[in-house]
Amino acid sequence: MRRSKKERQERLQETIQANPFVTDEELAGEFKVSVQTIRLDRMELSIPELRERIKYVAEQNMHDEVRSLPIEEVIGEIIDIELDKSAISIFDVKKDHVFKRNGITRGHHLFAQANSLAVAVINDEMALTGKADIRFTRPVREGERVIAKAKVTRLEKLKTIVEVSSFVGSERVFCGEFSMFRAPAAEKDDQDEIGN
Amino acid sequence: MRRSKKERQERLQETIQANPFVTDEELAGEFKVSVQTIRLDRMELSIPELRERIKYVAEQNMHDEVRSLPIEEVIGEIIDIELDKSAISIFDVKKDHVFKRNGITRGHHLFAQANSLAVAVINDEMALTGKADIRFTRPVREGERVIAKAKVTRLEKLKTIVEVSSFVGSERVFCGEFSMFRAPAAEKDDQDEIGN
DNA sequence: ACTGTTTTTAGTACCTAGTCCTAATATCGG
DNA sequence: CCGATATTAGGACTAGGTACTAAAAACAGT
């Protein structure tokens, strides 16, 4: 043994991870063992052969050929609103909103819908989110319609708490508590918890 | 001739372009000609063989080696990543990202950058955000460059905590704690705190 | 209809980077 | 020294080709 099987296999794994394009022959040369040993190692580590590795890498590439998606102005369509009280919006999940990998909606879209609604419900046009505590409670898939309901639960001069729950049918998929600031100009020096 | 050589070759080129993973045999079936004819066609069009095509696609992919999330799906540009440890991305705030009224960045873009980064840093096929506790600590304006830094602070089999802080220059503008799931299929019945 | 050209098909040998399997050695620990 | 583990060697087979030769089929012009 040049160094013990274990150590070689560890290094083998790293090597292939770093460069999936390496052949067994090259690896054999690298580790000064026979090609057969490399193959046994791959078997034990269940590392697929070169072509399968390359194919996998290539497939990764093909599965998402859509470029980065610009998030449009308003997320969701507001269908009902009572300023400083409550609001409802709907958001239809399209192909662009989901991970190509698994078809699950990317979290920031659900966040954006809820956050947009929290901003919209505030009767001041200039609301900023300071803090948010959110939960994604069920994955949302392409084609599903998300209905977000916002409720103002506390209303102060500067601070307003908005609770938003989003549903697909009767199932809740998201909930969050947004701490909103009815900020004025908001120039430079705001110390903490400002922004949107 | 089923349709003339020329037409077949044009369609061949398109077909392979659309799906580089197709074999000569499959193409022969598709176009109702022999495998040899397909090979002559490829020769004349100088289209490389299946394996070379796959390899090419894979090599394209290797130029940026993000694993968990294809790079196109990350909001912002990842400039450094150590899987399961830390990651850094930059995001330039453009006109499209701010409120018209006051030029302040809409919160969900900062959230998206941070959330994307939290997903990307995870060294697994799939990561979903379950929970997030976030704070917007300073408004970000058009033209500013936001640097998000993610750090994995807890790493378990299924749950991973990622802390993300975003800065403009030396000022922190956002911070959040993301509770991520290294989820497998994630089908129907997940009770709570799943989704992304 | 016959000829000439182009196009298509068939078949062979060979290649790479493997798999799967058997069998012979090497090497190590007790 | 013995038995277990590890390594190496070899053969048969595979996919998805290349490179080449040769025959057959299709088409065009006269």
CSV table of C-alpha atoms (C1' of nucleotides) in Angstrom, one decimal:
chain,number,residue,atom,x,y,z
A,1,MET,CA,0.0,0.0,0.0
A,2,ARG,CA,1.3,3.4,-0.9
A,3,ARG,CA,-0.5,5.1,1.9
A,4,SER,CA,-3.5,3.0,3.0
A,5,LYS,CA,-6.7,2.5,1.2
A,6,LYS,CA,-8.7,4.9,3.2
A,7,GLU,CA,-6.5,7.9,2.6
A,8,ARG,CA,-6.3,7.2,-1.1
A,9,GLN,CA,-10.0,6.9,-1.3
A,10,GLU,CA,-10.5,10.2,0.5
A,11,ARG,CA,-8.1,11.9,-1.8
A,12,LEU,CA,-9.7,10.2,-4.8
A,13,GLN,CA,-13.1,11.6,-3.8
A,14,GLU,CA,-11.7,15.1,-3.5
A,15,THR,CA,-9.8,14.9,-6.7
A,16,ILE,CA,-12.8,13.8,-8.7
A,17,GLN,CA,-15.0,16.4,-7.0
A,18,ALA,CA,-12.5,19.1,-8.0
A,19,ASN,CA,-12.1,17.8,-11.5
A,20,PRO,CA,-14.9,15.5,-12.7
A,21,PHE,CA,-13.2,15.2,-16.1
A,22,VAL,CA,-10.4,13.0,-14.9
A,23,THR,CA,-10.1,9.4,-16.2
A,24,ASP,CA,-9.4,6.3,-14.3
A,25,GLU,CA,-6.1,6.0,-16.1
A,26,GLU,CA,-5.0,9.4,-15.1
A,27,LEU,CA,-6.1,8.7,-11.5
A,28,ALA,CA,-4.1,5.5,-11.5
A,29,GLY,CA,-1.0,7.4,-12.6
A,30,GLU,CA,-1.7,10.1,-10.0
A,31,PHE,CA,-2.0,7.6,-7.1
A,32,LYS,CA,0.4,5.1,-8.4
A,33,VAL,CA,-2.0,2.2,-8.3
A,34,SER,CA,-3.5,0.2,-11.1
A,35,VAL,CA,-6.6,1.2,-13.0
A,36,GLN,CA,-8.4,-1.7,-11.5
A,37,THR,CA,-7.8,-0.4,-8.0
A,38,ILE,CA,-9.2,3.0,-9.0
A,39,ARG,CA,-12.2,1.2,-10.3
A,40,LEU,CA,-12.7,-0.7,-7.1
A,41,ASP,CA,-12.4,2.5,-5.2
A,42,ARG,CA,-15.0,4.2,-7.3
A,43,MET,CA,-17.3,1.3,-6.8
A,44,GLU,CA,-16.9,1.4,-3.0
A,45,LEU,CA,-17.4,5.2,-3.0
A,46,SER,CA,-20.1,4.8,-5.6
A,47,ILE,CA,-18.6,7.4,-7.8
A,48,PRO,CA,-19.9,7.0,-11.4
A,49,GLU,CA,-17.7,6.7,-14.4
A,50,LEU,CA,-16.2,9.7,-16.2
A,51,ARG,CA,-19.0,9.9,-18.8
A,52,GLU,CA,-21.7,9.8,-16.3
A,53,ARG,CA,-20.0,12.5,-14.3
A,54,ILE,CA,-19.6,14.7,-17.3
A,55,LYS,CA,-23.2,14.1,-18.3
A,56,TYR,CA,-24.4,15.0,-14.9
A,57,VAL,CA,-22.5,18.3,-15.0
A,58,ALA,CA,-23.9,19.0,-18.5
A,59,GLU,CA,-27.4,18.3,-17.4
A,60,GLN,CA,-27.1,20.6,-14.5
A,61,ASN,CA,-26.4,23.2,-17.1
A,62,MET,CA,-29.3,22.4,-19.4
A,63,HIS,CA,-32.0,22.2,-16.8
A,64,ASP,CA,-32.0,25.9,-16.2
A,65,GLU,CA,-31.5,27.9,-19.3
A,66,VAL,CA,-33.5,30.8,-18.1
A,67,ARG,CA,-31.5,33.8,-17.1
A,68,SER,CA,-31.9,35.7,-13.9
A,69,LEU,CA,-35.4,37.0,-13.5
A,70,PRO,CA,-36.1,40.6,-12.9
A,71,ILE,CA,-38.7,41.1,-10.2
A,72,GLU,CA,-41.4,43.3,-11.5
A,73,GLU,CA,-42.7,46.3,-9.8
A,74,VAL,CA,-45.8,44.9,-8.0
A,75,ILE,CA,-45.8,41.4,-6.8
A,76,GLY,CA,-49.2,40.0,-7.0
A,77,GLU,CA,-52.4,41.8,-7.8
A,78,ILE,CA,-54.3,43.6,-5.1
A,79,ILE,CA,-57.9,42.6,-5.2
A,80,ASP,CA,-59.1,44.2,-2.0
A,81,ILE,CA,-57.8,46.8,0.3
A,82,GLU,CA,-58.9,48.8,3.4
A,83,LEU,CA,-56.1,51.2,4.2
A,84,ASP,CA,-54.6,50.7,7.7
A,85,LYS,CA,-56.8,47.7,8.2
A,86,SER,CA,-56.4,44.8,5.7
A,87,ALA,CA,-55.6,43.9,2.2
A,88,ILE,CA,-55.7,40.9,-0.1
A,89,SER,CA,-53.6,40.1,-3.2
A,90,ILE,CA,-53.3,37.2,-5.5
A,91,PHE,CA,-50.2,35.9,-7.2
A,92,ASP,CA,-50.1,33.2,-9.8
A,93,VAL,CA,-47.0,31.2,-9.7
A,94,LYS,CA,-45.5,30.9,-13.2
A,95,LYS,CA,-42.5,29.0,-14.6
A,96,ASP,CA,-40.2,32.0,-13.9
A,97,HIS,CA,-40.9,31.9,-10.2
A,98,VAL,CA,-39.9,28.4,-9.4
A,99,PHE,CA,-36.6,26.6,-9.1
A,100,LYS,CA,-36.0,24.7,-12.4
A,101,ARG,CA,-34.7,21.9,-10.3
A,102,ASN,CA,-37.8,21.0,-8.4
A,103,GLY,CA,-40.6,23.3,-9.5
A,104,ILE,CA,-40.9,24.9,-6.0
A,105,THR,CA,-41.5,28.6,-5.8
A,106,ARG,CA,-38.5,30.6,-4.8
A,107,GLY,CA,-39.0,32.0,-1.4
A,108,HIS,CA,-38.4,35.6,-2.2
A,109,HIS,CA,-41.5,35.7,-4.4
A,110,LEU,CA,-43.7,34.8,-1.6
A,111,PHE,CA,-41.9,37.2,0.6
A,112,ALA,CA,-42.2,39.9,-2.1
A,113,GLN,CA,-45.9,39.4,-2.4
A,114,ALA,CA,-46.4,39.6,1.4
A,115,ASN,CA,-44.0,42.5,1.8
A,116,SER,CA,-45.6,44.4,-1.1
A,117,LEU,CA,-49.0,43.9,0.5
A,118,ALA,CA,-47.7,45.1,3.9
A,119,VAL,CA,-46.4,48.2,2.2
A,120,ALA,CA,-49.6,48.8,0.3
A,121,VAL,CA,-52.0,48.4,3.2
A,122,ILE,CA,-50.3,51.3,5.0
A,123,ASN,CA,-52.1,54.6,4.4
A,124,ASP,CA,-49.0,56.6,3.9
A,125,GLU,CA,-47.4,55.6,0.6
A,126,MET,CA,-44.1,55.8,2.2
A,127,ALA,CA,-43.8,52.7,4.3
A,128,LEU,CA,-40.6,50.8,4.9
A,129,THR,CA,-40.1,47.4,6.3
A,130,GLY,CA,-37.9,47.4,9.4
A,131,LYS,CA,-38.2,43.9,10.6
A,132,ALA,CA,-39.8,40.7,9.5
A,133,ASP,CA,-40.4,37.3,11.0
A,134,ILE,CA,-41.5,34.9,8.4
A,135,ARG,CA,-42.2,31.2,7.9
A,136,PHE,CA,-42.6,29.2,4.8
A,137,THR,CA,-45.1,26.5,5.8
A,138,ARG,CA,-45.6,24.6,2.6
A,139,PRO,CA,-43.9,24.5,-0.7
A,140,VAL,CA,-45.7,26.2,-3.5
A,141,ARG,CA,-45.5,24.9,-7.0
A,142,GLU,CA,-45.8,26.2,-10.5
A,143,GLY,CA,-49.4,26.9,-11.5
A,144,GLU,CA,-50.7,27.4,-8.0
A,145,ARG,CA,-52.5,30.6,-7.0
A,146,VAL,CA,-51.3,32.2,-3.8
A,147,ILE,CA,-53.7,34.5,-1.9
A,148,ALA,CA,-52.1,36.7,0.6
A,149,LYS,CA,-54.1,38.3,3.4
A,150,ALA,CA,-52.7,41.2,5.4
A,151,LYS,CA,-54.0,42.4,8.6
A,152,VAL,CA,-52.8,45.5,10.5
A,153,THR,CA,-52.5,44.4,14.1
A,154,ARG,CA,-50.9,47.4,15.7
A,155,LEU,CA,-51.0,51.0,14.5
A,156,GLU,CA,-48.8,53.6,16.0
A,157,LYS,CA,-47.5,56.9,14.8
A,158,LEU,CA,-44.3,55.6,13.4
A,159,LYS,CA,-44.5,51.8,13.8
A,160,THR,CA,-47.1,49.5,12.4
A,161,ILE,CA,-47.3,45.8,12.6
A,162,VAL,CA,-48.8,43.9,9.7
A,163,GLU,CA,-49.5,40.2,9.8
A,164,VAL,CA,-49.6,38.5,6.5
A,165,SER,CA,-50.8,34.9,5.8
A,166,SER,CA,-50.7,33.4,2.3
A,167,PHE,CA,-52.7,30.5,1.2
A,168,VAL,CA,-53.1,28.1,-1.7
A,169,GLY,CA,-56.7,27.0,-1.5
A,170,SER,CA,-57.2,26.4,2.2
A,171,GLU,CA,-53.6,25.5,3.0
A,172,ARG,CA,-51.4,28.1,4.5
A,173,VAL,CA,-48.1,28.4,2.7
A,174,PHE,CA,-46.5,31.4,4.3
A,175,CYS,CA,-47.0,33.6,7.3
A,176,GLY,CA,-45.1,36.6,8.5
A,177,GLU,CA,-45.1,39.5,10.8
A,178,PHE,CA,-43.9,42.7,9.3
A,179,SER,CA,-42.8,45.7,11.4
A,180,MET,CA,-43.3,48.7,9.2
A,181,PHE,CA,-42.1,52.2,9.5
A,182,ARG,CA,-44.2,55.1,8.2
A,183,ALA,CA,-41.0,56.9,7.6
A,184,PRO,CA,-40.8,60.4,6.3
A,185,ALA,CA,-38.0,61.4,3.9
A,186,ALA,CA,-35.6,58.9,5.4
A,187,GLU,CA,-32.3,60.5,4.4
A,188,LYS,CA,-29.0,59.6,5.8
A,189,ASP,CA,-28.7,58.9,9.5
A,190,ASP,CA,-31.4,56.5,10.3
A,191,GLN,CA,-29.8,54.4,13.0
A,192,ASP,CA,-31.6,51.1,13.0
A,193,GLU,CA,-34.3,49.0,11.4
A,194,ILE,CA,-35.1,51.1,8.5
A,195,GLY,CA,-35.4,50.2,4.9
A,196,ASN,CA,-37.5,48.4,2.4
B,1,MET,CA,-35.1,10.8,-50.2
B,2,ARG,CA,-37.6,11.5,-47.5
B,3,ARG,CA,-37.3,15.2,-48.0
B,4,SER,CA,-34.0,16.2,-49.5
B,5,LYS,CA,-30.7,16.2,-47.8
B,6,LYS,CA,-30.6,19.8,-47.2
B,7,GLU,CA,-33.8,20.0,-45.3
B,8,ARG,CA,-32.9,17.1,-43.2
B,9,GLN,CA,-29.5,18.5,-42.3
B,10,GLU,CA,-31.1,21.8,-41.3
B,11,ARG,CA,-33.5,20.1,-39.0
B,12,LEU,CA,-30.7,17.9,-37.7
B,13,GLN,CA,-28.7,20.9,-36.7
B,14,GLU,CA,-31.7,22.4,-34.9
B,15,THR,CA,-32.5,19.2,-33.2
B,16,ILE,CA,-29.0,18.7,-31.9
B,17,GLN,CA,-28.8,22.3,-30.9
B,18,ALA,CA,-32.0,22.0,-28.9
B,19,ASN,CA,-31.0,18.7,-27.3
B,20,PRO,CA,-27.3,17.9,-27.4
B,21,PHE,CA,-27.9,14.7,-25.6
B,22,VAL,CA,-29.5,12.9,-28.5
B,23,THR,CA,-27.6,9.8,-30.0
B,24,ASP,CA,-27.2,9.1,-33.7
B,25,GLU,CA,-29.4,6.1,-33.4
B,26,GLU,CA,-32.3,8.2,-32.0
B,27,LEU,CA,-31.8,10.8,-34.7
B,28,ALA,CA,-31.8,8.0,-37.3
B,29,GLY,CA,-35.2,6.9,-36.0
B,30,GLU,CA,-36.4,10.5,-35.9
B,31,PHE,CA,-35.5,11.2,-39.5
B,32,LYS,CA,-36.2,7.8,-40.8
B,33,VAL,CA,-32.8,7.3,-42.3
B,34,SER,CA,-29.9,5.0,-41.4
B,35,VAL,CA,-27.4,5.7,-38.7
B,36,GLN,CA,-24.7,6.1,-41.3
B,37,THR,CA,-26.6,8.9,-43.0
B,38,ILE,CA,-26.8,10.7,-39.8
B,39,ARG,CA,-23.1,10.3,-39.3
B,40,LEU,CA,-22.4,11.6,-42.8
B,41,ASP,CA,-24.6,14.6,-42.1
B,42,ARG,CA,-22.8,15.3,-38.8
B,43,MET,CA,-19.5,15.1,-40.7
B,44,GLU,CA,-20.7,17.5,-43.4
B,45,LEU,CA,-22.1,19.9,-40.8
B,46,SER,CA,-19.0,19.3,-38.6
B,47,ILE,CA,-21.2,18.5,-35.6
B,48,PRO,CA,-19.2,16.5,-33.0
B,49,GLU,CA,-20.3,13.3,-31.6
B,50,LEU,CA,-22.6,12.9,-28.6
B,51,ARG,CA,-19.8,12.7,-26.0
B,52,GLU,CA,-17.9,15.7,-27.3
B,53,ARG,CA,-21.1,17.7,-27.2
B,54,ILE,CA,-21.9,16.7,-23.7
B,55,LYS,CA,-18.4,17.4,-22.6
B,56,TYR,CA,-18.6,20.8,-24.2
B,57,VAL,CA,-21.8,21.7,-22.3
B,58,ALA,CA,-20.3,20.4,-19.1
B,59,GLU,CA,-17.1,22.5,-19.6
B,60,GLN,CA,-19.2,25.6,-20.1
B,61,ASN,CA,-20.8,24.8,-16.8
B,62,MET,CA,-17.5,24.3,-14.9
B,63,HIS,CA,-16.5,27.8,-15.5
B,64,ASP,CA,-18.5,28.8,-12.5
B,65,GLU,CA,-18.7,26.0,-10.1
B,66,VAL,CA,-21.6,26.8,-7.8
B,67,ARG,CA,-23.2,23.6,-6.7
B,68,SER,CA,-26.5,23.8,-4.8
B,69,LEU,CA,-28.0,26.5,-7.0
B,70,PRO,CA,-27.3,27.1,-10.6
B,71,ILE,CA,-25.6,30.5,-10.8
B,72,GLU,CA,-28.4,32.0,-13.0
B,73,GLU,CA,-30.8,31.5,-10.1
B,74,VAL,CA,-28.9,33.5,-7.6
B,75,ILE,CA,-29.9,37.1,-7.1
B,76,GLY,CA,-26.7,39.0,-7.2
B,77,GLU,CA,-23.3,37.7,-8.2
B,78,ILE,CA,-21.5,35.2,-6.1
B,79,ILE,CA,-17.9,36.3,-5.8
B,80,ASP,CA,-16.7,33.8,-3.3
B,81,ILE,CA,-18.1,30.6,-1.9
B,82,GLU,CA,-17.0,27.8,0.4
B,83,LEU,CA,-19.8,25.3,0.5
B,84,ASP,CA,-21.4,24.7,3.8
B,85,LYS,CA,-19.2,27.4,5.3
B,86,SER,CA,-19.6,30.9,3.8
B,87,ALA,CA,-20.4,32.8,0.7
B,88,ILE,CA,-20.3,36.4,-0.5
B,89,SER,CA,-22.3,38.0,-3.3
B,90,ILE,CA,-22.7,41.5,-4.6
B,91,PHE,CA,-25.8,43.2,-5.9
B,92,ASP,CA,-25.9,46.5,-7.6
B,93,VAL,CA,-29.0,48.4,-7.0
B,94,LYS,CA,-30.5,49.7,-10.2
B,95,LYS,CA,-33.4,51.9,-11.0
B,96,ASP,CA,-35.7,48.9,-11.3
B,97,HIS,CA,-35.0,47.9,-7.7
B,98,VAL,CA,-36.1,51.0,-5.9
B,99,PHE,CA,-39.3,52.8,-5.1
B,100,LYS,CA,-39.9,55.6,-7.5
B,101,ARG,CA,-41.1,57.9,-4.8
B,102,ASN,CA,-38.0,57.9,-2.6
B,103,GLY,CA,-35.3,55.9,-4.4
B,104,ILE,CA,-35.1,53.4,-1.6
B,105,THR,CA,-34.5,49.8,-2.5
B,106,ARG,CA,-37.5,47.6,-2.1
B,107,GLY,CA,-36.9,45.2,0.7
B,108,HIS,CA,-37.6,42.0,-1.2
B,109,HIS,CA,-34.5,42.5,-3.4
B,110,LEU,CA,-32.3,42.6,-0.3
B,111,PHE,CA,-34.2,39.6,1.0
B,112,ALA,CA,-33.8,37.8,-2.3
B,113,GLN,CA,-30.1,38.4,-2.4
B,114,ALA,CA,-29.6,37.1,1.1
B,115,ASN,CA,-32.0,34.2,0.7
B,116,SER,CA,-30.4,33.2,-2.6
B,117,LEU,CA,-27.0,33.3,-1.0
B,118,ALA,CA,-28.3,31.1,1.9
B,119,VAL,CA,-29.5,28.6,-0.6
B,120,ALA,CA,-26.4,28.7,-2.7
B,121,VAL,CA,-24.0,28.1,0.2
B,122,ILE,CA,-25.6,24.9,1.1
B,123,ASN,CA,-23.8,21.9,-0.3
B,124,ASP,CA,-26.7,19.9,-1.3
B,125,GLU,CA,-29.0,19.1,-4.3
B,126,MET,CA,-31.7,21.2,-2.8
B,127,ALA,CA,-32.2,23.7,-0.1
B,128,LEU,CA,-35.4,25.3,1.1
B,129,THR,CA,-35.9,28.2,3.4
B,130,GLY,CA,-38.1,27.3,6.3
B,131,LYS,CA,-37.9,30.3,8.5
B,132,ALA,CA,-36.2,33.6,8.5
B,133,ASP,CA,-35.7,36.4,10.9
B,134,ILE,CA,-34.6,39.5,9.2
B,135,ARG,CA,-33.9,43.1,9.8
B,136,PHE,CA,-33.5,46.0,7.4
B,137,THR,CA,-31.1,48.3,9.2
B,138,ARG,CA,-30.5,51.1,6.7
B,139,PRO,CA,-32.2,52.1,3.5
B,140,VAL,CA,-30.3,51.3,0.4
B,141,ARG,CA,-30.4,53.6,-2.6
B,142,GLU,CA,-30.1,53.4,-6.3
B,143,GLY,CA,-26.6,53.0,-7.4
B,144,GLU,CA,-25.3,51.5,-4.2
B,145,ARG,CA,-23.5,48.2,-4.2
B,146,VAL,CA,-24.7,45.7,-1.6
B,147,ILE,CA,-22.3,43.0,-0.4
B,148,ALA,CA,-24.0,40.1,1.3
B,149,LYS,CA,-22.0,37.8,3.5
B,150,ALA,CA,-23.4,34.4,4.5
B,151,LYS,CA,-22.0,32.3,7.2
B,152,VAL,CA,-23.2,28.8,8.1
B,153,THR,CA,-23.6,28.8,11.9
B,154,ARG,CA,-25.2,25.5,12.5
B,155,LEU,CA,-25.0,22.4,10.3
B,156,GLU,CA,-27.2,19.5,10.9
B,157,LYS,CA,-28.4,16.6,8.7
B,158,LEU,CA,-31.6,18.3,7.7
B,159,LYS,CA,-31.5,21.8,9.2
B,160,THR,CA,-28.9,24.4,8.6
B,161,ILE,CA,-28.7,27.9,10.0
B,162,VAL,CA,-27.2,30.5,7.8
B,163,GLU,CA,-26.6,34.1,9.0
B,164,VAL,CA,-26.5,36.7,6.3
B,165,SER,CA,-25.4,40.3,6.7
B,166,SER,CA,-25.4,42.8,3.9
B,167,PHE,CA,-23.4,45.9,3.7
B,168,VAL,CA,-23.0,49.0,1.7
B,169,GLY,CA,-19.5,50.0,2.2
B,170,SER,CA,-18.9,49.5,5.9
B,171,GLU,CA,-22.5,50.1,6.9
B,172,ARG,CA,-24.8,47.2,7.6
B,173,VAL,CA,-28.0,47.5,5.7
B,174,PHE,CA,-29.6,44.1,6.3
B,175,CYS,CA,-29.1,41.1,8.5
B,176,GLY,CA,-31.0,37.9,8.8
B,177,GLU,CA,-31.0,34.4,10.2
B,178,PHE,CA,-32.2,31.8,7.7
B,179,SER,CA,-33.3,28.3,8.8
B,180,MET,CA,-32.7,26.2,5.8
B,181,PHE,CA,-33.8,22.7,5.0
B,182,ARG,CA,-31.7,20.3,3.0
B,183,ALA,CA,-34.8,18.8,1.7
B,184,PRO,CA,-35.2,15.8,-0.5
B,185,ALA,CA,-38.3,15.4,-2.7
B,186,ALA,CA,-40.5,17.6,-0.4
B,187,GLU,CA,-43.9,16.3,-1.6
B,188,LYS,CA,-47.2,16.9,-0.1
B,189,ASP,CA,-47.7,16.6,3.6
B,190,ASP,CA,-44.9,18.5,5.2
B,191,GLN,CA,-46.6,20.0,8.2
B,192,ASP,CA,-44.7,23.1,9.0
B,193,GLU,CA,-41.9,25.4,8.0
B,194,ILE,CA,-41.1,24.1,4.6
B,195,GLY,CA,-40.8,26.0,1.4
B,196,ASN,CA,-38.7,28.3,-0.5
C,1,DA,C1',-33.7,3.2,-71.5
C,2,DC,C1',-29.0,3.9,-70.4
C,3,DT,C1',-25.3,6.5,-68.1
C,4,DG,C1',-23.4,9.2,-64.6
C,5,DT,C1',-23.6,11.4,-60.3
C,6,DT,C1',-25.2,11.9,-55.9
C,7,DT,C1',-27.1,9.9,-51.8
C,8,DT,C1',-28.0,6.3,-48.8
C,9,DT,C1',-27.2,2.1,-46.7
C,10,DA,C1',-24.4,-1.9,-45.0
C,11,DG,C1',-20.6,-3.8,-43.1
C,12,DT,C1',-16.0,-4.2,-41.1
C,13,DA,C1',-12.2,-3.0,-38.0
C,14,DC,C1',-10.9,0.0,-34.4
C,15,DC,C1',-11.4,3.4,-30.4
C,16,DT,C1',-12.3,5.0,-25.5
C,17,DA,C1',-13.6,4.5,-21.1
C,18,DG,C1',-15.6,2.1,-19.1
C,19,DT,C1',-18.6,-2.6,-16.6
C,20,DC,C1',-18.6,-7.2,-14.7
C,21,DC,C1',-16.4,-11.2,-13.5
C,22,DT,C1',-12.7,-14.5,-12.2
C,23,DA,C1',-8.3,-15.5,-10.6
C,24,DA,C1',-3.8,-14.8,-9.2
C,25,DT,C1',-0.6,-12.3,-6.3
C,26,DA,C1',0.9,-8.9,-2.6
C,27,DT,C1',0.9,-7.2,1.7
C,28,DC,C1',-0.4,-6.7,6.5
C,29,DG,C1',-1.6,-8.0,11.2
C,30,DG,C1',-1.5,-11.3,14.7
D,1,DC,C1',3.4,-18.8,8.9
D,2,DC,C1',-1.5,-18.2,8.2
D,3,DG,C1',-5.6,-15.9,7.0
D,4,DA,C1',-7.7,-11.7,5.7
D,5,DT,C1',-7.6,-7.8,3.1
D,6,DA,C1',-5.9,-5.3,-0.8
D,7,DT,C1',-4.1,-5.1,-5.3
D,8,DT,C1',-3.3,-6.4,-9.9
D,9,DA,C1',-4.2,-8.9,-14.2
D,10,DG,C1',-6.9,-10.6,-17.8
D,11,DG,C1',-11.0,-11.7,-20.6
D,12,DA,C1',-15.6,-10.8,-22.3
D,13,DC,C1',-18.8,-7.3,-23.2
D,14,DT,C1',-20.9,-2.4,-23.7
D,15,DA,C1',-22.2,2.3,-25.8
D,16,DG,C1',-21.4,5.4,-29.0
D,17,DG,C1',-18.9,6.4,-31.7
D,18,DT,C1',-14.6,7.0,-36.1
D,19,DA,C1',-12.7,5.7,-40.5
D,20,DC,C1',-13.0,3.2,-44.3
D,21,DT,C1',-14.8,0.3,-48.3
D,22,DA,C1',-18.4,-1.2,-51.1
D,23,DA,C1',-22.8,-1.9,-52.7
D,24,DA,C1',-27.4,-0.4,-53.7
D,25,DA,C1',-30.8,3.1,-54.5
D,26,DA,C1',-32.4,7.5,-56.3
D,27,DC,C1',-32.3,11.1,-59.4
D,28,DA,C1',-30.9,13.9,-63.6
D,29,DG,C1',-29.8,14.5,-68.3
D,30,DT,C1',-29.6,13.0,-72.8
